Short mmCIF file of C-alpha atoms in Angstrom, two decimals:
data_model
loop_
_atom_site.label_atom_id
_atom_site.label_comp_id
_atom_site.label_asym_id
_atom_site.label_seq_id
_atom_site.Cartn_x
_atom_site.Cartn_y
_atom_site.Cartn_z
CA UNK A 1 23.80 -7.12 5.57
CA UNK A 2 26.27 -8.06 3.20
CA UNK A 3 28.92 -11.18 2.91
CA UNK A 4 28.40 -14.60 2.08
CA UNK A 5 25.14 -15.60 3.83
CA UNK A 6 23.91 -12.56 2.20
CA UNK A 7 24.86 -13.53 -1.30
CA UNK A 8 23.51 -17.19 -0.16
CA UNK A 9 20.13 -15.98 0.45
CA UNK A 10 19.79 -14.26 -2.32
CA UNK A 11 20.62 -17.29 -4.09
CA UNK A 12 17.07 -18.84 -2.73
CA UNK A 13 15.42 -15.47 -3.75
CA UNK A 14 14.13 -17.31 -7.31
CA UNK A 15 12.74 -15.04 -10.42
CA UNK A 16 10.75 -15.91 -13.58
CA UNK A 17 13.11 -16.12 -16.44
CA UNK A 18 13.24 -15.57 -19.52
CA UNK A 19 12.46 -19.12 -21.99
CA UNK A 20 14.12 -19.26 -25.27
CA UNK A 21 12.28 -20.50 -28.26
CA UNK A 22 13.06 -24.49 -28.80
CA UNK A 23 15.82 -24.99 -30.86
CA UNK A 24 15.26 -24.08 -34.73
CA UNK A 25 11.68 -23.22 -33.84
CA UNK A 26 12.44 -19.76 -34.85
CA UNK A 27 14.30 -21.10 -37.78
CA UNK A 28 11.84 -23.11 -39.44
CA UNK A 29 9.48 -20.59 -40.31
CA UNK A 30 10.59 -17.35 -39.95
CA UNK A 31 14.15 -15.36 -39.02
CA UNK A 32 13.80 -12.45 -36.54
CA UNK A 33 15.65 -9.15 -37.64
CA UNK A 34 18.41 -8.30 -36.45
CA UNK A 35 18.90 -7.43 -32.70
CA UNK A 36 15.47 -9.28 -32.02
CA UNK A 37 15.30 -12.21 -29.99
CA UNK A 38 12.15 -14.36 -28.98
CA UNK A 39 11.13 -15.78 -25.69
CA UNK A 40 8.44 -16.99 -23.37
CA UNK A 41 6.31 -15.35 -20.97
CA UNK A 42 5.53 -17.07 -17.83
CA UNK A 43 2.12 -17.62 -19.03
CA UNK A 44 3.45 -19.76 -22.24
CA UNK A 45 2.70 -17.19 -24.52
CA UNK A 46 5.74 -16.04 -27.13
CA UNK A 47 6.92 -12.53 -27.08
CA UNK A 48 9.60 -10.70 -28.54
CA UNK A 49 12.37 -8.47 -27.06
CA UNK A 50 14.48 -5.61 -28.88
CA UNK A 51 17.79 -6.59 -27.14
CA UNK A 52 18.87 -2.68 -28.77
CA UNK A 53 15.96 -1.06 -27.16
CA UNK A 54 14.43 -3.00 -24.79
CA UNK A 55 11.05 -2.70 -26.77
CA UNK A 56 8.44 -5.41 -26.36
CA UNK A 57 5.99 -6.74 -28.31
CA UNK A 58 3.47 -9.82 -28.83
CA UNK A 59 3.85 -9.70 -32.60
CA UNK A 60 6.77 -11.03 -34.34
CA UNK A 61 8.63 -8.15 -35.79
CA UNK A 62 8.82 -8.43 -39.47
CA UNK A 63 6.03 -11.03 -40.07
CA UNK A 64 4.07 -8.88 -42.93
CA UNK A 65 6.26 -8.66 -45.65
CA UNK A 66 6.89 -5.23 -46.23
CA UNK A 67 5.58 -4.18 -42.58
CA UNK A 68 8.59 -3.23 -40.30
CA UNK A 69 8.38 -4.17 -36.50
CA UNK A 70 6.48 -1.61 -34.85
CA UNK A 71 6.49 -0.40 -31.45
CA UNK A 72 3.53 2.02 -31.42
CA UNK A 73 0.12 0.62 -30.97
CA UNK A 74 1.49 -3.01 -30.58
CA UNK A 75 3.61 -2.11 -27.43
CA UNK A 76 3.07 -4.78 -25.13
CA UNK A 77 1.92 -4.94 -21.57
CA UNK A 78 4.32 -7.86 -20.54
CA UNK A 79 6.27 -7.12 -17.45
CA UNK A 80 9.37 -5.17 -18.11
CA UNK A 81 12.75 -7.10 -18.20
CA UNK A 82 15.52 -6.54 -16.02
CA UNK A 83 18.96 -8.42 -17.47
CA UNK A 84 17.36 -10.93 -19.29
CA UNK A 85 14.77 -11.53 -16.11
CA UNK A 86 11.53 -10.16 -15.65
CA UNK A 87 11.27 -8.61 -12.23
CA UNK A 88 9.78 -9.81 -9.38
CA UNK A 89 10.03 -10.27 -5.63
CA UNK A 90 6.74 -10.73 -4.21
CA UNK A 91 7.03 -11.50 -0.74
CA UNK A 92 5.59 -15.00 1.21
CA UNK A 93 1.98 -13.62 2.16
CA UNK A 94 -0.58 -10.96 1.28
CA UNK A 95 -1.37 -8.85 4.42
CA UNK A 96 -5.10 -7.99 5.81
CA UNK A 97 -5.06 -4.50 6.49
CA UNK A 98 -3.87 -1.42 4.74
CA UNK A 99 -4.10 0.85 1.70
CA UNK A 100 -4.31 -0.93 -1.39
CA UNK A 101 -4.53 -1.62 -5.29
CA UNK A 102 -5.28 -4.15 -7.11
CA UNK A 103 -3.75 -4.56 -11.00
CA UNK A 104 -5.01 -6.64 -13.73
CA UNK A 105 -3.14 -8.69 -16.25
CA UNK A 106 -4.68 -7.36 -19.61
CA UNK A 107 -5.75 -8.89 -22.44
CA UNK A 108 -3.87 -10.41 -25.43
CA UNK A 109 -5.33 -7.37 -27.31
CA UNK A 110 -4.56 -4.70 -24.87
CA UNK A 111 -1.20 -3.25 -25.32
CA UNK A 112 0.86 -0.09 -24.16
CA UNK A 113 -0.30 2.74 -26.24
CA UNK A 114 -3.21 0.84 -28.07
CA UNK A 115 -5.75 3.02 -29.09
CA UNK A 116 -8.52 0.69 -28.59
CA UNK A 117 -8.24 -1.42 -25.12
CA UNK A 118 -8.99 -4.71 -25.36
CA UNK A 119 -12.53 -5.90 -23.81
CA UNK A 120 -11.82 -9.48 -22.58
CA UNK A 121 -12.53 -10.57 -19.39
CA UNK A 122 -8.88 -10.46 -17.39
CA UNK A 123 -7.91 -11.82 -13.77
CA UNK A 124 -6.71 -10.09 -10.83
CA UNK A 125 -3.11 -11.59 -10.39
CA UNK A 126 -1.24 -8.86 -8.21
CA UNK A 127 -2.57 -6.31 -5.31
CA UNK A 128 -0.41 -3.74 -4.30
CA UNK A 129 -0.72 -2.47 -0.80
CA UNK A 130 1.27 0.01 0.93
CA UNK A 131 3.11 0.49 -1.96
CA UNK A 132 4.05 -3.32 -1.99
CA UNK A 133 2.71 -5.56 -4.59
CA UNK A 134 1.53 -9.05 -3.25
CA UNK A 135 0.58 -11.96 -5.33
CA UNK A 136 -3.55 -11.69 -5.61
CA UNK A 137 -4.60 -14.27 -2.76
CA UNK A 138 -7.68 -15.62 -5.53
CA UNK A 139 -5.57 -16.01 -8.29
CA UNK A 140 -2.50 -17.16 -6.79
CA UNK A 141 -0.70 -20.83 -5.83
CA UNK A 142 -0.01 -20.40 -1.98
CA UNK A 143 3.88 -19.70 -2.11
CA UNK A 144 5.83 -22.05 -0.19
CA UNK A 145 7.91 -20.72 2.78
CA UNK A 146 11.57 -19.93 2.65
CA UNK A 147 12.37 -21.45 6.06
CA UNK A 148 9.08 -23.76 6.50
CA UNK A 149 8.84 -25.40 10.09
CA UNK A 150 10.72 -22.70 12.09
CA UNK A 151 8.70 -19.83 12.31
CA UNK A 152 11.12 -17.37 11.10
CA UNK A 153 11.40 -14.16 10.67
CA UNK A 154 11.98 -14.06 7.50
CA UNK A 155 8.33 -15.58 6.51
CA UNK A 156 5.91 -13.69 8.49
CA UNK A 157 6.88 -9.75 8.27
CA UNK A 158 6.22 -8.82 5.35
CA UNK A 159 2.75 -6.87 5.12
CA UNK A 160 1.90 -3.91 7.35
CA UNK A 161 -0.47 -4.25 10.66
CA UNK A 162 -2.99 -1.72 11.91
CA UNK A 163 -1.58 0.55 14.34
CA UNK A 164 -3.64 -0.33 17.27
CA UNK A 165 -4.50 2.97 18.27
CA UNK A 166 -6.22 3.04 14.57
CA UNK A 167 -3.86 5.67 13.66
CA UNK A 168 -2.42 4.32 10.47
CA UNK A 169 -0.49 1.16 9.54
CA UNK A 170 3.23 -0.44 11.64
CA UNK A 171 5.75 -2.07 9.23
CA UNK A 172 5.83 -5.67 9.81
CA UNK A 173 9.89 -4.91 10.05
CA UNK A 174 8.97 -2.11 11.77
CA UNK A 175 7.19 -5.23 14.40
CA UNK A 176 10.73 -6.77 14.19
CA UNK A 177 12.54 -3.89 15.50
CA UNK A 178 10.20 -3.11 18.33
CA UNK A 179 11.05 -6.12 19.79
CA UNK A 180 14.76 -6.30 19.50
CA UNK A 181 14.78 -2.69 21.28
CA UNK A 182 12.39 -4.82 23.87
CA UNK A 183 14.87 -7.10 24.66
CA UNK A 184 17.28 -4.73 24.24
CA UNK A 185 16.17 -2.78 27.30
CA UNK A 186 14.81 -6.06 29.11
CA UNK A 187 18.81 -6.61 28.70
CA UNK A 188 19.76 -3.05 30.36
CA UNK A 189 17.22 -3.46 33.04
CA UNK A 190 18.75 -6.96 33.87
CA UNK A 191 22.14 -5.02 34.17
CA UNK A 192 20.57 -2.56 36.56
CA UNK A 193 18.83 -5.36 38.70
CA UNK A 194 22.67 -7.43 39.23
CA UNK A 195 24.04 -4.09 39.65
CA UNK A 196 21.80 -3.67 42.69
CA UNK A 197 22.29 -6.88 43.72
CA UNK A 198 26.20 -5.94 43.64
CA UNK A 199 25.68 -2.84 45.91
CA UNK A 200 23.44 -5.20 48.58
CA UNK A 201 26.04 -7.71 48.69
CA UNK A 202 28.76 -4.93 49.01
CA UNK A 203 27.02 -2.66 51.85
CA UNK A 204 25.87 -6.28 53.51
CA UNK A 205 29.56 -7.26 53.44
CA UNK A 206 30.32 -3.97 54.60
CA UNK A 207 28.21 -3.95 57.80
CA UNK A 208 28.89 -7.95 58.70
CA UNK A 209 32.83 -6.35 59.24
CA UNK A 210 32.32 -4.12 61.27
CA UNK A 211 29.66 -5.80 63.15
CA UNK A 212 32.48 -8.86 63.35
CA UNK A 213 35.11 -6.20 65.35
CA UNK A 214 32.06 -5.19 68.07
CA UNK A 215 33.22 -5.69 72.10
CA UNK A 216 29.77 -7.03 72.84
CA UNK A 217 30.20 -10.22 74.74
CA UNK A 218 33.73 -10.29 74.34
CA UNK A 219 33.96 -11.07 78.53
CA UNK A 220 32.36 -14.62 77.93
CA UNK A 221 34.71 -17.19 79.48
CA UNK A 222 35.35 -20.40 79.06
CA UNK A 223 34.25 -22.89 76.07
CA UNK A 224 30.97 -21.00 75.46
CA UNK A 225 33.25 -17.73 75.21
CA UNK A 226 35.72 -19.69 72.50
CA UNK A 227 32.33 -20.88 70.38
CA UNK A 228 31.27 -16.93 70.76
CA UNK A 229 34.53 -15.43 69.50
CA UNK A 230 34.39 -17.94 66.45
CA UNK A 231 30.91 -16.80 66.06
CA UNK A 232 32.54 -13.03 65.85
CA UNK A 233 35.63 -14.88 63.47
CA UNK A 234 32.90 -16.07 61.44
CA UNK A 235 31.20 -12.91 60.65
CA UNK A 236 34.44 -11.49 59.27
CA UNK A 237 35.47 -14.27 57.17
CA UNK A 238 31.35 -13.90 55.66
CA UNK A 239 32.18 -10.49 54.95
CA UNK A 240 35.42 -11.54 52.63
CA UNK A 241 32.94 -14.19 51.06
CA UNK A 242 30.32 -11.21 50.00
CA UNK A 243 32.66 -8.91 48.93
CA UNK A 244 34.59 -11.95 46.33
CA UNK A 245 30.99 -13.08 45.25
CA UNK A 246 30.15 -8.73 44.24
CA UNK A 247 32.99 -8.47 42.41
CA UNK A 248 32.73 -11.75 40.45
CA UNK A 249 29.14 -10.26 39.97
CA UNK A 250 30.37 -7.36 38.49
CA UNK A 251 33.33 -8.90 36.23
CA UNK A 252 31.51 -12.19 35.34
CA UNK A 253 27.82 -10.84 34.86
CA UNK A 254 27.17 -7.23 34.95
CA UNK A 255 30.23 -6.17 32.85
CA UNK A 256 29.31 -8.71 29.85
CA UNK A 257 25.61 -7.62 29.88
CA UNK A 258 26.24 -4.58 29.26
CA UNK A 259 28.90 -4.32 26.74
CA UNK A 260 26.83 -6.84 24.28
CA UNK A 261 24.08 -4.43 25.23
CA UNK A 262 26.30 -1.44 23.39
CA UNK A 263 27.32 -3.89 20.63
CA UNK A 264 23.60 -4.96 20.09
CA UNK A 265 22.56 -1.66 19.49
CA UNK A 266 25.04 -0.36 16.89
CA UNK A 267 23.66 -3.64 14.82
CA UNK A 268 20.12 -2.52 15.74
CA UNK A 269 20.78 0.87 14.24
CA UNK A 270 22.28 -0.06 10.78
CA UNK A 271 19.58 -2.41 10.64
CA UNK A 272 16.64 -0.17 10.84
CA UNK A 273 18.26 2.43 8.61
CA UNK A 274 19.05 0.65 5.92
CA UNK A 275 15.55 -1.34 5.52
CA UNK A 276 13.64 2.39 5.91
CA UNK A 277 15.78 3.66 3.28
CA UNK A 278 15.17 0.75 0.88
CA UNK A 279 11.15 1.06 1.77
CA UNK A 280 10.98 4.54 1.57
CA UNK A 281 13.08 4.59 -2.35
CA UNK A 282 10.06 1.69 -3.01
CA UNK A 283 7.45 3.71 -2.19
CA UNK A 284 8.77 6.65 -4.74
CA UNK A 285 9.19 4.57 -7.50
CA UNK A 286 5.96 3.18 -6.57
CA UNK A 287 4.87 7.16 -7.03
CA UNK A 288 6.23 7.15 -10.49
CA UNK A 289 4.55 4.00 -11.90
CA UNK A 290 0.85 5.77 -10.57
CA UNK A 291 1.95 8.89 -12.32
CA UNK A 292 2.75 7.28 -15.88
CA UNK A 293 0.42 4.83 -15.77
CA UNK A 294 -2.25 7.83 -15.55
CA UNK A 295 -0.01 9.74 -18.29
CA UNK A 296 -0.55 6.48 -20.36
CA UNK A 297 -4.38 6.36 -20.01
CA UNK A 298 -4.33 10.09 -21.01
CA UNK A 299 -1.91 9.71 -23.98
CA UNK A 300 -4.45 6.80 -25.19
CA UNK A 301 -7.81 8.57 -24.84
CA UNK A 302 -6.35 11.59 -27.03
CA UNK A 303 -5.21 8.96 -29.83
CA UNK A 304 -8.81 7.46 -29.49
CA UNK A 305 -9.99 10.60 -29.56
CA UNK A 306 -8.20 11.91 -32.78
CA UNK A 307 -8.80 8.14 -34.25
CA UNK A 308 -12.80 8.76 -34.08
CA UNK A 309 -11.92 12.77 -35.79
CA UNK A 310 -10.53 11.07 -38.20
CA UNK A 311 -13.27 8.24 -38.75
CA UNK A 312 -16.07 11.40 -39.24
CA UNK A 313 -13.40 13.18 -40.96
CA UNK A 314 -13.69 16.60 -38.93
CA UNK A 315 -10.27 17.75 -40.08
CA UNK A 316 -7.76 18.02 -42.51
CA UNK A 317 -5.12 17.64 -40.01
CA UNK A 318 -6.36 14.68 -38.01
CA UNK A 319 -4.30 12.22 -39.65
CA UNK A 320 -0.85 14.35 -38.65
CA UNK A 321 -2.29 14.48 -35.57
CA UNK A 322 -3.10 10.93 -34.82
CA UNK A 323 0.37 9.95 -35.83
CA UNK A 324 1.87 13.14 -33.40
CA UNK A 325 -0.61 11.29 -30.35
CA UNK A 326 0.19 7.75 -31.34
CA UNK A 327 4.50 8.52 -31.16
CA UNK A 328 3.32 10.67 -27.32
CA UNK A 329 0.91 7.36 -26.45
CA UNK A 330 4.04 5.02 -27.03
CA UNK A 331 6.56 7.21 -25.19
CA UNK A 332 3.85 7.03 -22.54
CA UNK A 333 4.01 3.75 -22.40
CA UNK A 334 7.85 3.12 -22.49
CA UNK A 335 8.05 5.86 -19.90
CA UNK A 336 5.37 3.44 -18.07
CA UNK A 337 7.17 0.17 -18.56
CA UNK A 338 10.43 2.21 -17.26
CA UNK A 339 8.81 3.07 -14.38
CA UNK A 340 7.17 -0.55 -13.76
CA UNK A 341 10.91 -1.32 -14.53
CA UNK A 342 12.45 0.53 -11.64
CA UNK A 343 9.89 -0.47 -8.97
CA UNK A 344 10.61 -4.11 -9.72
CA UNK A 345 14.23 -3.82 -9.20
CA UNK A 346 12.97 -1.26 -5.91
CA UNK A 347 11.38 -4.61 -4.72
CA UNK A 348 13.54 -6.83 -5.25
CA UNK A 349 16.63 -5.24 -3.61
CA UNK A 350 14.40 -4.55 -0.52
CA UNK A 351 12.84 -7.58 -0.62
CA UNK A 352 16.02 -9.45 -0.52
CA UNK A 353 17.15 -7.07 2.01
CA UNK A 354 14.48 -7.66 4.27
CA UNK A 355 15.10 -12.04 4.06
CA UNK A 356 18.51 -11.34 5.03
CA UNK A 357 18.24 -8.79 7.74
CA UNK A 358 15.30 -10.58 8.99
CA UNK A 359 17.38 -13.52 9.68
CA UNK A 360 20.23 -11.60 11.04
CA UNK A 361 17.85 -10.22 13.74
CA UNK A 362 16.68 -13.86 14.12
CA UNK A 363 20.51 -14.44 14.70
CA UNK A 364 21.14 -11.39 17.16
CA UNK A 365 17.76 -12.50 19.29
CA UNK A 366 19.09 -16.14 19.49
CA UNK A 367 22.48 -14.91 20.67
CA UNK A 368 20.96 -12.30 23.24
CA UNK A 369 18.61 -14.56 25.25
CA UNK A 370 21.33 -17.43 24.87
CA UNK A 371 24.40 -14.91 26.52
CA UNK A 372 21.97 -13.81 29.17
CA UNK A 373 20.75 -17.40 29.88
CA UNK A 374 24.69 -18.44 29.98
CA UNK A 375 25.12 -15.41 32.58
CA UNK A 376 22.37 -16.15 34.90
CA UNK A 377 23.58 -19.22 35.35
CA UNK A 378 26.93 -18.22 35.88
CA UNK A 379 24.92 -15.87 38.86
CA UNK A 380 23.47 -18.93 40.28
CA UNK A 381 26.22 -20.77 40.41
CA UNK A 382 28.55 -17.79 41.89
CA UNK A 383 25.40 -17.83 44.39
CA UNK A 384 25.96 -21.08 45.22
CA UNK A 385 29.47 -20.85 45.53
CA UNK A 386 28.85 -18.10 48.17
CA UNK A 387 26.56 -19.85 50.44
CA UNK A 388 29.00 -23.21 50.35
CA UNK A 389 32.09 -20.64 51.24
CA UNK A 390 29.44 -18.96 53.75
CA UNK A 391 28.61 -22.78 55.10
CA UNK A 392 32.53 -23.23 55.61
CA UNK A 393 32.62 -20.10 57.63
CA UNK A 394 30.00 -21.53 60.06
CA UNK A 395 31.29 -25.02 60.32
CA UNK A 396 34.08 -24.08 62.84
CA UNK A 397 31.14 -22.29 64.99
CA UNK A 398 28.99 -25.82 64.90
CA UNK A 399 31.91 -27.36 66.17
CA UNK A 400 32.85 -25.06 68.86
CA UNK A 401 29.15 -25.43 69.80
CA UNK A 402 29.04 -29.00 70.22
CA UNK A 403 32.16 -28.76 72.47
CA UNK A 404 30.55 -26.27 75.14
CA UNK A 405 30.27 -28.30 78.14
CA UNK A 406 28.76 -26.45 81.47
CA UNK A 407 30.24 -28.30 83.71
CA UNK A 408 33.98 -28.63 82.49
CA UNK A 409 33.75 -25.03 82.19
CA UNK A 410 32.46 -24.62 85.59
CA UNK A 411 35.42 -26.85 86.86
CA UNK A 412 37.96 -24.63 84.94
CA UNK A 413 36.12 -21.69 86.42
CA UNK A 414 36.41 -22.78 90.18
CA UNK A 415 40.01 -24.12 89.73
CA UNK A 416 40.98 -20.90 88.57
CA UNK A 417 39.04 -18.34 91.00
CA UNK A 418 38.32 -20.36 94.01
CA UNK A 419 38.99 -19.02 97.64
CA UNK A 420 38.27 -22.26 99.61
CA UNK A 421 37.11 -25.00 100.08
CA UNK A 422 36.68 -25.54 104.21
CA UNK A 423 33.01 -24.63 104.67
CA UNK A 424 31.68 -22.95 107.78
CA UNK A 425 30.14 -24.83 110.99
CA UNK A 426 28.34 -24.22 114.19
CA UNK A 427 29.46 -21.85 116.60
CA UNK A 428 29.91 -23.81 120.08
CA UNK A 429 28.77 -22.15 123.39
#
């Protein structure tokens, strides 16, 4: 769902940035090395950032004299940055139901490939369920919604929902869909129902014309006979009336149902592909953060392992060794922070994706139920067009009716077929 309301949305779809040190803080006491730059996290603490080689640390590099920056056992566990942002795109609300995680933030002391995890007491600040990280609902300000007062879309999908059948978890776009194809076939079965309609009013129309040409009663005489033939007239100029009203049915109501119906489906289709996609390259990146984060927490027990060899002094070798694990526990933890790295920008790109097909399905469901509410009442009043034409056809019979007169006709009548009028009398003797 590209263009500009898709770059506009994004627009609204904020990120914690980076913070720059205050200007000459950095200056005053102490100059970074070079390629090093300094910023905050979102927490207010100061951290520093390798703009070379993306490396990350809480200490400032340099600050012993003598002691170079080092990224081994001082790695830090700050979220990874993505262009100069660190990424994020947690969506509006945590969901009930599903499989899920939950991640701490760790300690000031606990850093990516420490040998020696920190012990301090840390909060829960994200849960990740369905391979979707949430903020923690404890921990958490209650995020404010992107469209509040309208109910959209675009604020209440995003978590999964028990199957109801209790056979695993429904996509809350997955909700989203089901209903557009609803309406989407409420649509085609609305088509069918004035396309029946259309074959009524065309076999009605039919059999009114040929009942209009019938001989019965044709022998009627007089002004009763004239109101009966117009009676007959009438029935044939009905049948014109049904036969204009089923094919202004079939141009002006069926027709356009059905070819939005076709359109409305291509936009269903691109829609539903291109959100799965998105979701399904989450959940595999998702895949590869749970795999090196449990490389990482085997990387640092064999450092703390060889550190405690070499405490007892078991070998002569320990000390090679401990600087062989401590080089395989950092590349365990860049290949972690990576990882973490590429699921962020996973997230983000479908979360985005979801706000702004979300509301383009919001769009497409305003602009189905409005066409089909302009067509039905382009039905009723064709419908009411038809029963003023079929009114006119009648009027000319009310009038003929009010005309009959029994006894004019009777005078016609006699005038016309009388034999005589001298009547018969006595015989005489």
């Amino acid at each position: 769902m590209g263009g500009a309301g898709g770059r506009a949305l994004r627009a609204e779809v904020t990120k914690p940035g980076m913070v720059p040190p205050p200007p000459g803080e950095e200056s005053q006491t102490f100059v970074l090395p070079p390629g090093w730059q300094s910023y905050l996290s979102p927490q207010g603490r100061r951290y520093y950032v390798n703009t070379a080689t993306n490396e990350t640390t809480w200490e400032r590099p340099g600050s012993s004299p003598g002691i170079p920056a080092s990224p081994g056992p001082h790695r830090s566990s700050l979220p990874p940055t993505v262009n100069g942002y660190h990424a994020s795109g947690t969506p509006a609300h945590p969901p009930e139901t599903a499989h899920m995680s939950v991640r701490k933030s760790t300690g000031d002391s606990q850093n990516l490939g420490s040998s020696s995890p920190g012990k301090k007491q840390s909060k829960e600040n994200t849960i990740t369920i369905n391979c979707v990280t949430f903020p923690h609902p404890d921990t958490m300000p209650e995020q404010q919604l992107l469209k509040p007062t309208e109910w959209s879309y675009c604020d209440y999908f995003w978590a999964d929902k028990k199957d109801p059948q209790g056979n695993g978890t429904v996509a809350g776009f997955e909700l989203l869909l089901q209903k557009q194809l609803k309406g989407k076939q409420m649509q085609k079965e609305m088509s069918e129902f004035i396309r029946e309609r259309i074959k009524i009013e065309e076999e009605y129309a039919k059999n009114l014309a040929k009942l209009s040409q019938n001989s019965l009663a044709a022998q009627e005489e007089g002004s009763l006979g004239e109101a009966w033939a117009q009676v007959k007239k009438s029935l044939a100029d009905e049948a014109e009336v049904h036969l204009k009203f089923s094919a202004k049915l079939h141009s002006e109501v069926e027709k356009p149902l059905m070819n939005f119906r076709e359109n409305f489906k291509k936009d269903m289709k691109k829609c539903d592909h291109h959100i799965a996609d998105l979701r399904k390259q989450l959940a595999s990146r998702y895949a590869a953060v749970e795999k090196a984060r449990k490389a990482l927490t085997e990387r640092q027990r064999d450092l703390e392992m060889k550190t405690q060899q070499l405490e007892i002094k078991l070998s002569n070798k320990t000390e090679e060794d401990i600087k062989k694990a401590r080089r395989k526990s950092t590349q365990a933890g860049d290949d972690l922070m990576r990882c973490v790295d590429l699921y962020n920008q996973a997230q983000s790109k479908w979360f985005e994706e979801m706000v702004t097909t979300t509301l383009e399905l919001e769009r497409l469901e305003v602009e189905r139920v409005e066409m089909i509410r302009q067509h039905l009442c382009q039905y009723t009043q064709l419908r009411h067009e038809t029963d003023m034409f079929n009114q006119s056809t009648v009027e000319p019979v009310d009038q003929l009716l009010r005309k009959v007169d029994p006894a004019k006709d009777r005078e016609l009548w006699v005038r016309e077929h009388k034999t005589g009028n001298i009547r018969p009398v006595d015989m005489e003797i």
